């Protein structure tokens, strides 16, 4: 079965520093990978996805993610964190089993410290 | 506005009461999904509908039923609510437009349900 793991429940980063939110995946075949963000008391917003092509994917709000096939990772990154980036981040993978659906990780809460 | 609409946004139920969460999309998507979100658990799939007229169980279907009323609407019913069903519920629909690059979910804004 397809799955994703987010090893950190919480990540704290000082404003202005680079940030990384980790994600590893387990899939059969070529993965479709996603990052979503949830701001407090809001729904989920799409940040970026990897389907094929360049391993470095650029997304919304200055975020990017690096697909690493050998390490089965899809870490989310940003060069300079903003306080407004504080939110809950979900990594996800497409499950093309019997039916088409997306499987989510448990989420990582990102705190940007002013 | 195009998208996924969920109602209600908030609901408080007493144990044993029933209710239906409504979801509608106006993007002509075939597949629709219900997830619940709990702290530390991420989003877990309750039920999904791959196409009009079909529904299937996800990871955590117990205590829920669904109806795919037509292509637009996919409702989630709690027949006898329990405190363990206190959660935030999200509906989503899937787009397969424009090939692989267009693949992804559109989410509703969520329903915050409390069962007391």
PDB file of C-alpha atoms in Angstrom:
ATOM      1  CA  UNK A   1       0.000   0.000   0.000  1.00  0.00           C
ATOM      2  CA  UNK A   2       1.109   3.524  -0.673  1.00  0.00           C
ATOM      3  CA  UNK A   3       2.039   5.650   2.314  1.00  0.00           C
ATOM      4  CA  UNK A   4       3.817   8.791   3.412  1.00  0.00           C
ATOM      5  CA  UNK A   5       5.577   9.525   6.668  1.00  0.00           C
ATOM      6  CA  UNK A   6       6.251  12.882   8.264  1.00  0.00           C
ATOM      7  CA  UNK A   7       8.788  12.136  10.988  1.00  0.00           C
ATOM      8  CA  UNK A   8       8.439  15.447  12.814  1.00  0.00           C
ATOM      9  CA  UNK A   9       5.283  16.457  14.635  1.00  0.00           C
ATOM     10  CA  UNK A  10       6.578  20.005  15.013  1.00  0.00           C
ATOM     11  CA  UNK A  11       9.345  22.113  13.530  1.00  0.00           C
ATOM     12  CA  UNK A  12      10.500  25.422  14.983  1.00  0.00           C
ATOM     13  CA  UNK A  13      12.453  27.875  12.837  1.00  0.00           C
ATOM     14  CA  UNK A  14      13.528  31.444  13.446  1.00  0.00           C
ATOM     15  CA  UNK A  15      12.158  34.025  11.033  1.00  0.00           C
ATOM     16  CA  UNK A  16      14.529  34.591   8.159  1.00  0.00           C
ATOM     17  CA  UNK A  17      16.176  31.187   8.461  1.00  0.00           C
ATOM     18  CA  UNK A  18      15.721  28.431   5.894  1.00  0.00           C
ATOM     19  CA  UNK A  19      13.119  25.831   6.715  1.00  0.00           C
ATOM     20  CA  UNK A  20      12.714  22.161   5.852  1.00  0.00           C
ATOM     21  CA  UNK A  21       9.699  19.965   6.534  1.00  0.00           C
ATOM     22  CA  UNK A  22      10.475  16.304   5.951  1.00  0.00           C
ATOM     23  CA  UNK A  23       8.469  13.676   4.118  1.00  0.00           C
ATOM     24  CA  UNK A  24       9.304  10.145   3.016  1.00  0.00           C
ATOM     25  CA  UNK A  25       7.123   7.957   0.879  1.00  0.00           C
ATOM     26  CA  UNK A  26       6.522   4.352   0.002  1.00  0.00           C
ATOM     27  CA  UNK A  27       4.872   3.647  -3.340  1.00  0.00           C
ATOM     28  CA  UNK A  28       4.914   1.102  -6.080  1.00  0.00           C
ATOM     29  CA  UNK A  29       5.578   2.648  -9.430  1.00  0.00           C
ATOM     30  CA  UNK A  30       6.141   6.312 -10.132  1.00  0.00           C
ATOM     31  CA  UNK A  31       4.897   8.537  -7.326  1.00  0.00           C
ATOM     32  CA  UNK A  32       2.591  11.508  -7.504  1.00  0.00           C
ATOM     33  CA  UNK A  33       3.537  13.567  -4.432  1.00  0.00           C
ATOM     34  CA  UNK A  34       1.872  16.616  -2.913  1.00  0.00           C
ATOM     35  CA  UNK A  35       2.223  19.208  -0.200  1.00  0.00           C
ATOM     36  CA  UNK A  36      -0.793  20.923   1.323  1.00  0.00           C
ATOM     37  CA  UNK A  37      -0.929  23.643   3.977  1.00  0.00           C
ATOM     38  CA  UNK A  38      -3.598  24.386   6.538  1.00  0.00           C
ATOM     39  CA  UNK A  39      -3.636  27.753   8.248  1.00  0.00           C
ATOM     40  CA  UNK A  40      -5.407  28.052  11.623  1.00  0.00           C
ATOM     41  CA  UNK A  41      -9.157  27.431  11.364  1.00  0.00           C
ATOM     42  CA  UNK A  42      -8.953  27.157   7.603  1.00  0.00           C
ATOM     43  CA  UNK A  43      -9.267  24.439   4.994  1.00  0.00           C
ATOM     44  CA  UNK A  44      -6.451  22.793   3.096  1.00  0.00           C
ATOM     45  CA  UNK A  45      -4.628  24.664   0.399  1.00  0.00           C
ATOM     46  CA  UNK A  46      -2.530  23.102  -2.337  1.00  0.00           C
ATOM     47  CA  UNK A  47       1.144  24.149  -2.286  1.00  0.00           C
ATOM     48  CA  UNK A  48       2.864  22.053  -4.933  1.00  0.00           C
ATOM     49  CA  UNK A  49       3.134  18.625  -6.487  1.00  0.00           C
ATOM     50  CA  UNK A  50       5.599  16.349  -8.197  1.00  0.00           C
ATOM     51  CA  UNK A  51       4.350  14.251 -11.081  1.00  0.00           C
ATOM     52  CA  UNK A  52       7.355  13.920 -13.331  1.00  0.00           C
ATOM     53  CA  UNK A  53      10.235  16.010 -14.632  1.00  0.00           C
ATOM     54  CA  UNK A  54      12.565  18.218 -12.616  1.00  0.00           C
ATOM     55  CA  UNK A  55      13.287  16.974  -9.136  1.00  0.00           C
ATOM     56  CA  UNK A  56      12.980  20.482  -7.723  1.00  0.00           C
ATOM     57  CA  UNK A  57       9.375  21.604  -7.755  1.00  0.00           C
ATOM     58  CA  UNK A  58       8.393  25.204  -7.104  1.00  0.00           C
ATOM     59  CA  UNK A  59       5.065  26.077  -5.555  1.00  0.00           C
ATOM     60  CA  UNK A  60       3.035  28.782  -3.895  1.00  0.00           C
ATOM     61  CA  UNK A  61       4.278  31.334  -1.321  1.00  0.00           C
ATOM     62  CA  UNK A  62       7.954  30.729  -2.184  1.00  0.00           C
ATOM     63  CA  UNK A  63       7.930  27.070  -1.186  1.00  0.00           C
ATOM     64  CA  UNK A  64       9.728  24.353  -3.104  1.00  0.00           C
ATOM     65  CA  UNK A  65      10.194  20.631  -2.657  1.00  0.00           C
ATOM     66  CA  UNK A  66      12.908  18.267  -3.748  1.00  0.00           C
ATOM     67  CA  UNK A  67      12.016  14.830  -5.032  1.00  0.00           C
ATOM     68  CA  UNK A  68      14.739  12.305  -4.210  1.00  0.00           C
ATOM     69  CA  UNK A  69      14.050   8.888  -5.654  1.00  0.00           C
ATOM     70  CA  UNK A  70      17.003   7.117  -4.054  1.00  0.00           C
ATOM     71  CA  UNK A  71      16.051   8.343  -0.588  1.00  0.00           C
ATOM     72  CA  UNK A  72      12.287   8.140  -1.267  1.00  0.00           C
ATOM     73  CA  UNK A  73      11.912  11.639   0.113  1.00  0.00           C
ATOM     74  CA  UNK A  74       9.992  14.749  -0.837  1.00  0.00           C
ATOM     75  CA  UNK A  75      11.078  17.433   1.620  1.00  0.00           C
ATOM     76  CA  UNK A  76       9.433  20.845   1.630  1.00  0.00           C
ATOM     77  CA  UNK A  77      11.785  23.831   1.751  1.00  0.00           C
ATOM     78  CA  UNK A  78      11.841  27.583   1.833  1.00  0.00           C
ATOM     79  CA  UNK A  79      14.999  29.726   1.793  1.00  0.00           C
ATOM     80  CA  UNK A  80      13.777  32.348   4.257  1.00  0.00           C
ATOM     81  CA  UNK A  81      10.916  31.682   6.676  1.00  0.00           C
ATOM     82  CA  UNK A  82       8.183  34.181   7.474  1.00  0.00           C
ATOM     83  CA  UNK A  83       6.065  34.273  10.625  1.00  0.00           C
ATOM     84  CA  UNK A  84       3.054  33.914   8.336  1.00  0.00           C
ATOM     85  CA  UNK A  85       4.352  30.491   7.242  1.00  0.00           C
ATOM     86  CA  UNK A  86       3.324  29.114  10.641  1.00  0.00           C
ATOM     87  CA  UNK A  87       0.753  26.438   9.829  1.00  0.00           C
ATOM     88  CA  UNK A  88       0.124  22.713   9.578  1.00  0.00           C
ATOM     89  CA  UNK A  89       1.738  21.033   6.574  1.00  0.00           C
ATOM     90  CA  UNK A  90       0.657  17.759   5.028  1.00  0.00           C
ATOM     91  CA  UNK A  91       2.597  15.570   2.646  1.00  0.00           C
ATOM     92  CA  UNK A  92       0.476  13.278   0.480  1.00  0.00           C
ATOM     93  CA  UNK A  93       0.790  10.608  -2.195  1.00  0.00           C
ATOM     94  CA  UNK A  94      -1.527   9.353  -4.885  1.00  0.00           C
ATOM     95  CA  UNK A  95      -2.768   5.818  -4.346  1.00  0.00           C
ATOM     96  CA  UNK A  96      -3.627   4.218  -7.671  1.00  0.00           C
ATOM     97  CA  UNK A  97      -4.846   0.958  -6.206  1.00  0.00           C
ATOM     98  CA  UNK A  98      -8.365  -0.264  -6.792  1.00  0.00           C
ATOM     99  CA  UNK A  99      -9.561   3.327  -6.988  1.00  0.00           C
ATOM    100  CA  UNK A 100      -7.846   6.661  -7.281  1.00  0.00           C
ATOM    101  CA  UNK A 101      -7.326   8.557  -4.023  1.00  0.00           C
ATOM    102  CA  UNK A 102      -4.772  10.560  -2.091  1.00  0.00           C
ATOM    103  CA  UNK A 103      -3.181   9.331   1.127  1.00  0.00           C
ATOM    104  CA  UNK A 104      -2.058  11.952   3.628  1.00  0.00           C
ATOM    105  CA  UNK A 105       0.672  12.016   6.213  1.00  0.00           C
ATOM    106  CA  UNK A 106      -0.083  12.952   9.803  1.00  0.00           C
ATOM    107  CA  UNK A 107       1.059  16.502   9.382  1.00  0.00           C
ATOM    108  CA  UNK A 108       3.882  18.665  10.692  1.00  0.00           C
ATOM    109  CA  UNK A 109       3.184  21.842  12.616  1.00  0.00           C
ATOM    110  CA  UNK A 110       5.578  24.569  11.602  1.00  0.00           C
ATOM    111  CA  UNK A 111       6.259  27.395  14.057  1.00  0.00           C
ATOM    112  CA  UNK A 112       8.181  30.391  12.789  1.00  0.00           C
ATOM    113  CA  UNK A 113       9.598  32.331  15.711  1.00  0.00           C
ATOM    114  CA  UNK A 114       9.864  36.123  15.345  1.00  0.00           C
TER     115      UNK A 114
ATOM    116  CA  UNK B   1     -17.665  30.581  -7.541  1.00  0.00           C
ATOM    117  CA  UNK B   2     -16.340  27.258  -8.773  1.00  0.00           C
ATOM    118  CA  UNK B   3     -15.265  24.837  -6.084  1.00  0.00           C
ATOM    119  CA  UNK B   4     -16.424  22.498  -3.336  1.00  0.00           C
ATOM    120  CA  UNK B   5     -19.099  23.710  -0.940  1.00  0.00           C
ATOM    121  CA  UNK B   6     -19.669  22.083   2.434  1.00  0.00           C
ATOM    122  CA  UNK B   7     -22.516  22.704   4.846  1.00  0.00           C
ATOM    123  CA  UNK B   8     -22.795  23.295   7.706  1.00  0.00           C
ATOM    124  CA  UNK B   9     -19.516  24.873   8.822  1.00  0.00           C
ATOM    125  CA  UNK B  10     -20.117  24.131  12.496  1.00  0.00           C
ATOM    126  CA  UNK B  11     -22.386  21.690  14.316  1.00  0.00           C
ATOM    127  CA  UNK B  12     -22.865  20.494  17.866  1.00  0.00           C
ATOM    128  CA  UNK B  13     -24.721  17.220  18.362  1.00  0.00           C
ATOM    129  CA  UNK B  14     -25.759  15.249  21.380  1.00  0.00           C
ATOM    130  CA  UNK B  15     -24.722  11.625  21.584  1.00  0.00           C
ATOM    131  CA  UNK B  16     -27.161   9.498  19.620  1.00  0.00           C
ATOM    132  CA  UNK B  17     -28.412  12.272  17.360  1.00  0.00           C
ATOM    133  CA  UNK B  18     -28.132  11.984  13.608  1.00  0.00           C
ATOM    134  CA  UNK B  19     -27.114  14.460  10.971  1.00  0.00           C
ATOM    135  CA  UNK B  20     -26.041  14.733   7.367  1.00  0.00           C
ATOM    136  CA  UNK B  21     -23.057  16.703   6.129  1.00  0.00           C
ATOM    137  CA  UNK B  22     -23.584  18.075   2.665  1.00  0.00           C
ATOM    138  CA  UNK B  23     -20.989  18.482  -0.065  1.00  0.00           C
ATOM    139  CA  UNK B  24     -21.431  19.794  -3.584  1.00  0.00           C
ATOM    140  CA  UNK B  25     -18.961  20.526  -6.383  1.00  0.00           C
ATOM    141  CA  UNK B  26     -19.581  22.422  -9.571  1.00  0.00           C
ATOM    142  CA  UNK B  27     -16.469  21.367 -11.488  1.00  0.00           C
ATOM    143  CA  UNK B  28     -17.955  18.260 -13.125  1.00  0.00           C
ATOM    144  CA  UNK B  29     -15.523  15.994 -11.275  1.00  0.00           C
ATOM    145  CA  UNK B  30     -16.219  12.284 -11.211  1.00  0.00           C
ATOM    146  CA  UNK B  31     -14.574  11.379  -7.906  1.00  0.00           C
ATOM    147  CA  UNK B  32     -15.486  12.740  -4.476  1.00  0.00           C
ATOM    148  CA  UNK B  33     -14.147  11.987  -1.015  1.00  0.00           C
ATOM    149  CA  UNK B  34     -14.878  12.460   2.680  1.00  0.00           C
ATOM    150  CA  UNK B  35     -12.008  12.790   5.147  1.00  0.00           C
ATOM    151  CA  UNK B  36     -11.866  13.441   8.849  1.00  0.00           C
ATOM    152  CA  UNK B  37      -9.057  15.361  10.501  1.00  0.00           C
ATOM    153  CA  UNK B  38      -7.997  14.693  14.068  1.00  0.00           C
ATOM    154  CA  UNK B  39      -4.965  16.075  15.915  1.00  0.00           C
ATOM    155  CA  UNK B  40      -1.901  13.931  15.319  1.00  0.00           C
ATOM    156  CA  UNK B  41      -3.779  11.666  12.923  1.00  0.00           C
ATOM    157  CA  UNK B  42      -3.663  13.689   9.752  1.00  0.00           C
ATOM    158  CA  UNK B  43      -6.505  13.242   7.281  1.00  0.00           C
ATOM    159  CA  UNK B  44      -8.110   9.836   7.186  1.00  0.00           C
ATOM    160  CA  UNK B  45     -10.386   8.723   4.384  1.00  0.00           C
ATOM    161  CA  UNK B  46     -13.894   7.799   5.497  1.00  0.00           C
ATOM    162  CA  UNK B  47     -15.685   7.049   2.215  1.00  0.00           C
ATOM    163  CA  UNK B  48     -15.247   7.910  -1.399  1.00  0.00           C
ATOM    164  CA  UNK B  49     -17.170   7.800  -4.636  1.00  0.00           C
ATOM    165  CA  UNK B  50     -15.194   7.099  -7.776  1.00  0.00           C
ATOM    166  CA  UNK B  51     -18.155   7.947  -9.982  1.00  0.00           C
ATOM    167  CA  UNK B  52     -21.848   8.711  -9.822  1.00  0.00           C
ATOM    168  CA  UNK B  53     -23.674   5.684  -8.457  1.00  0.00           C
ATOM    169  CA  UNK B  54     -20.693   4.111  -6.699  1.00  0.00           C
ATOM    170  CA  UNK B  55     -19.378   4.454  -3.152  1.00  0.00           C
ATOM    171  CA  UNK B  56     -16.619   2.638  -1.289  1.00  0.00           C
ATOM    172  CA  UNK B  57     -15.245   2.471   2.211  1.00  0.00           C
ATOM    173  CA  UNK B  58     -12.028   4.169   3.106  1.00  0.00           C
ATOM    174  CA  UNK B  59      -9.809   3.734   6.138  1.00  0.00           C
ATOM    175  CA  UNK B  60     -12.332   4.678   8.867  1.00  0.00           C
ATOM    176  CA  UNK B  61     -15.912   4.034   7.648  1.00  0.00           C
ATOM    177  CA  UNK B  62     -17.507   2.723  10.853  1.00  0.00           C
ATOM    178  CA  UNK B  63     -20.379   4.859  12.101  1.00  0.00           C
ATOM    179  CA  UNK B  64     -20.866   6.629   8.778  1.00  0.00           C
ATOM    180  CA  UNK B  65     -22.911   6.235   5.617  1.00  0.00           C
ATOM    181  CA  UNK B  66     -22.709   8.128   2.356  1.00  0.00           C
ATOM    182  CA  UNK B  67     -24.878   8.922  -0.623  1.00  0.00           C
ATOM    183  CA  UNK B  68     -23.747  10.034  -4.038  1.00  0.00           C
ATOM    184  CA  UNK B  69     -26.976  11.760  -4.956  1.00  0.00           C
ATOM    185  CA  UNK B  70     -25.803  12.840  -8.390  1.00  0.00           C
ATOM    186  CA  UNK B  71     -22.532  13.874  -9.971  1.00  0.00           C
ATOM    187  CA  UNK B  72     -22.448  17.123  -7.990  1.00  0.00           C
ATOM    188  CA  UNK B  73     -23.418  15.996  -4.504  1.00  0.00           C
ATOM    189  CA  UNK B  74     -21.865  13.583  -2.013  1.00  0.00           C
ATOM    190  CA  UNK B  75     -23.317  13.529   1.499  1.00  0.00           C
ATOM    191  CA  UNK B  76     -22.012  11.976   4.707  1.00  0.00           C
ATOM    192  CA  UNK B  77     -24.463  10.760   7.350  1.00  0.00           C
ATOM    193  CA  UNK B  78     -23.932  10.022  11.002  1.00  0.00           C
ATOM    194  CA  UNK B  79     -26.845   7.828  12.082  1.00  0.00           C
ATOM    195  CA  UNK B  80     -26.105   7.845  15.809  1.00  0.00           C
ATOM    196  CA  UNK B  81     -23.382  10.301  16.693  1.00  0.00           C
ATOM    197  CA  UNK B  82     -20.716   9.375  19.241  1.00  0.00           C
ATOM    198  CA  UNK B  83     -18.135  11.568  20.988  1.00  0.00           C
ATOM    199  CA  UNK B  84     -15.417   9.722  19.022  1.00  0.00           C
ATOM    200  CA  UNK B  85     -16.847  11.340  15.899  1.00  0.00           C
ATOM    201  CA  UNK B  86     -15.915  14.797  17.124  1.00  0.00           C
ATOM    202  CA  UNK B  87     -13.654  15.975  14.331  1.00  0.00           C
ATOM    203  CA  UNK B  88     -13.237  18.288  11.400  1.00  0.00           C
ATOM    204  CA  UNK B  89     -14.679  16.833   8.219  1.00  0.00           C
ATOM    205  CA  UNK B  90     -13.448  17.703   4.753  1.00  0.00           C
ATOM    206  CA  UNK B  91     -15.001  16.918   1.431  1.00  0.00           C
ATOM    207  CA  UNK B  92     -12.854  16.859  -1.696  1.00  0.00           C
ATOM    208  CA  UNK B  93     -13.281  16.248  -5.384  1.00  0.00           C
ATOM    209  CA  UNK B  94     -10.631  15.097  -7.791  1.00  0.00           C
ATOM    210  CA  UNK B  95      -9.687  16.587 -11.099  1.00  0.00           C
ATOM    211  CA  UNK B  96      -8.037  14.580 -13.810  1.00  0.00           C
ATOM    212  CA  UNK B  97      -8.114  17.431 -16.263  1.00  0.00           C
ATOM    213  CA  UNK B  98      -5.245  18.209 -18.625  1.00  0.00           C
ATOM    214  CA  UNK B  99      -3.558  14.878 -18.029  1.00  0.00           C
ATOM    215  CA  UNK B 100      -1.131  14.160 -15.230  1.00  0.00           C
ATOM    216  CA  UNK B 101      -0.272  17.802 -14.671  1.00  0.00           C
ATOM    217  CA  UNK B 102      -3.883  18.607 -13.882  1.00  0.00           C
ATOM    218  CA  UNK B 103      -4.326  15.856 -11.318  1.00  0.00           C
ATOM    219  CA  UNK B 104      -5.240  16.830  -7.779  1.00  0.00           C
ATOM    220  CA  UNK B 105      -7.854  17.527  -5.162  1.00  0.00           C
ATOM    221  CA  UNK B 106     -10.047  20.523  -4.510  1.00  0.00           C
ATOM    222  CA  UNK B 107     -11.138  20.713  -0.870  1.00  0.00           C
ATOM    223  CA  UNK B 108     -14.160  22.199   0.786  1.00  0.00           C
ATOM    224  CA  UNK B 109     -13.700  24.527   3.731  1.00  0.00           C
ATOM    225  CA  UNK B 110     -14.594  21.877   6.299  1.00  0.00           C
ATOM    226  CA  UNK B 111     -17.246  21.129   8.916  1.00  0.00           C
ATOM    227  CA  UNK B 112     -16.273  21.296  12.565  1.00  0.00           C
ATOM    228  CA  UNK B 113     -18.437  18.759  14.402  1.00  0.00           C
ATOM    229  CA  UNK B 114     -18.611  18.371  18.162  1.00  0.00           C
ATOM    230  CA  UNK B 115     -20.506  15.488  19.741  1.00  0.00           C
ATOM    231  CA  UNK B 116     -21.275  15.949  23.426  1.00  0.00           C
TER     232      UNK B 116
END
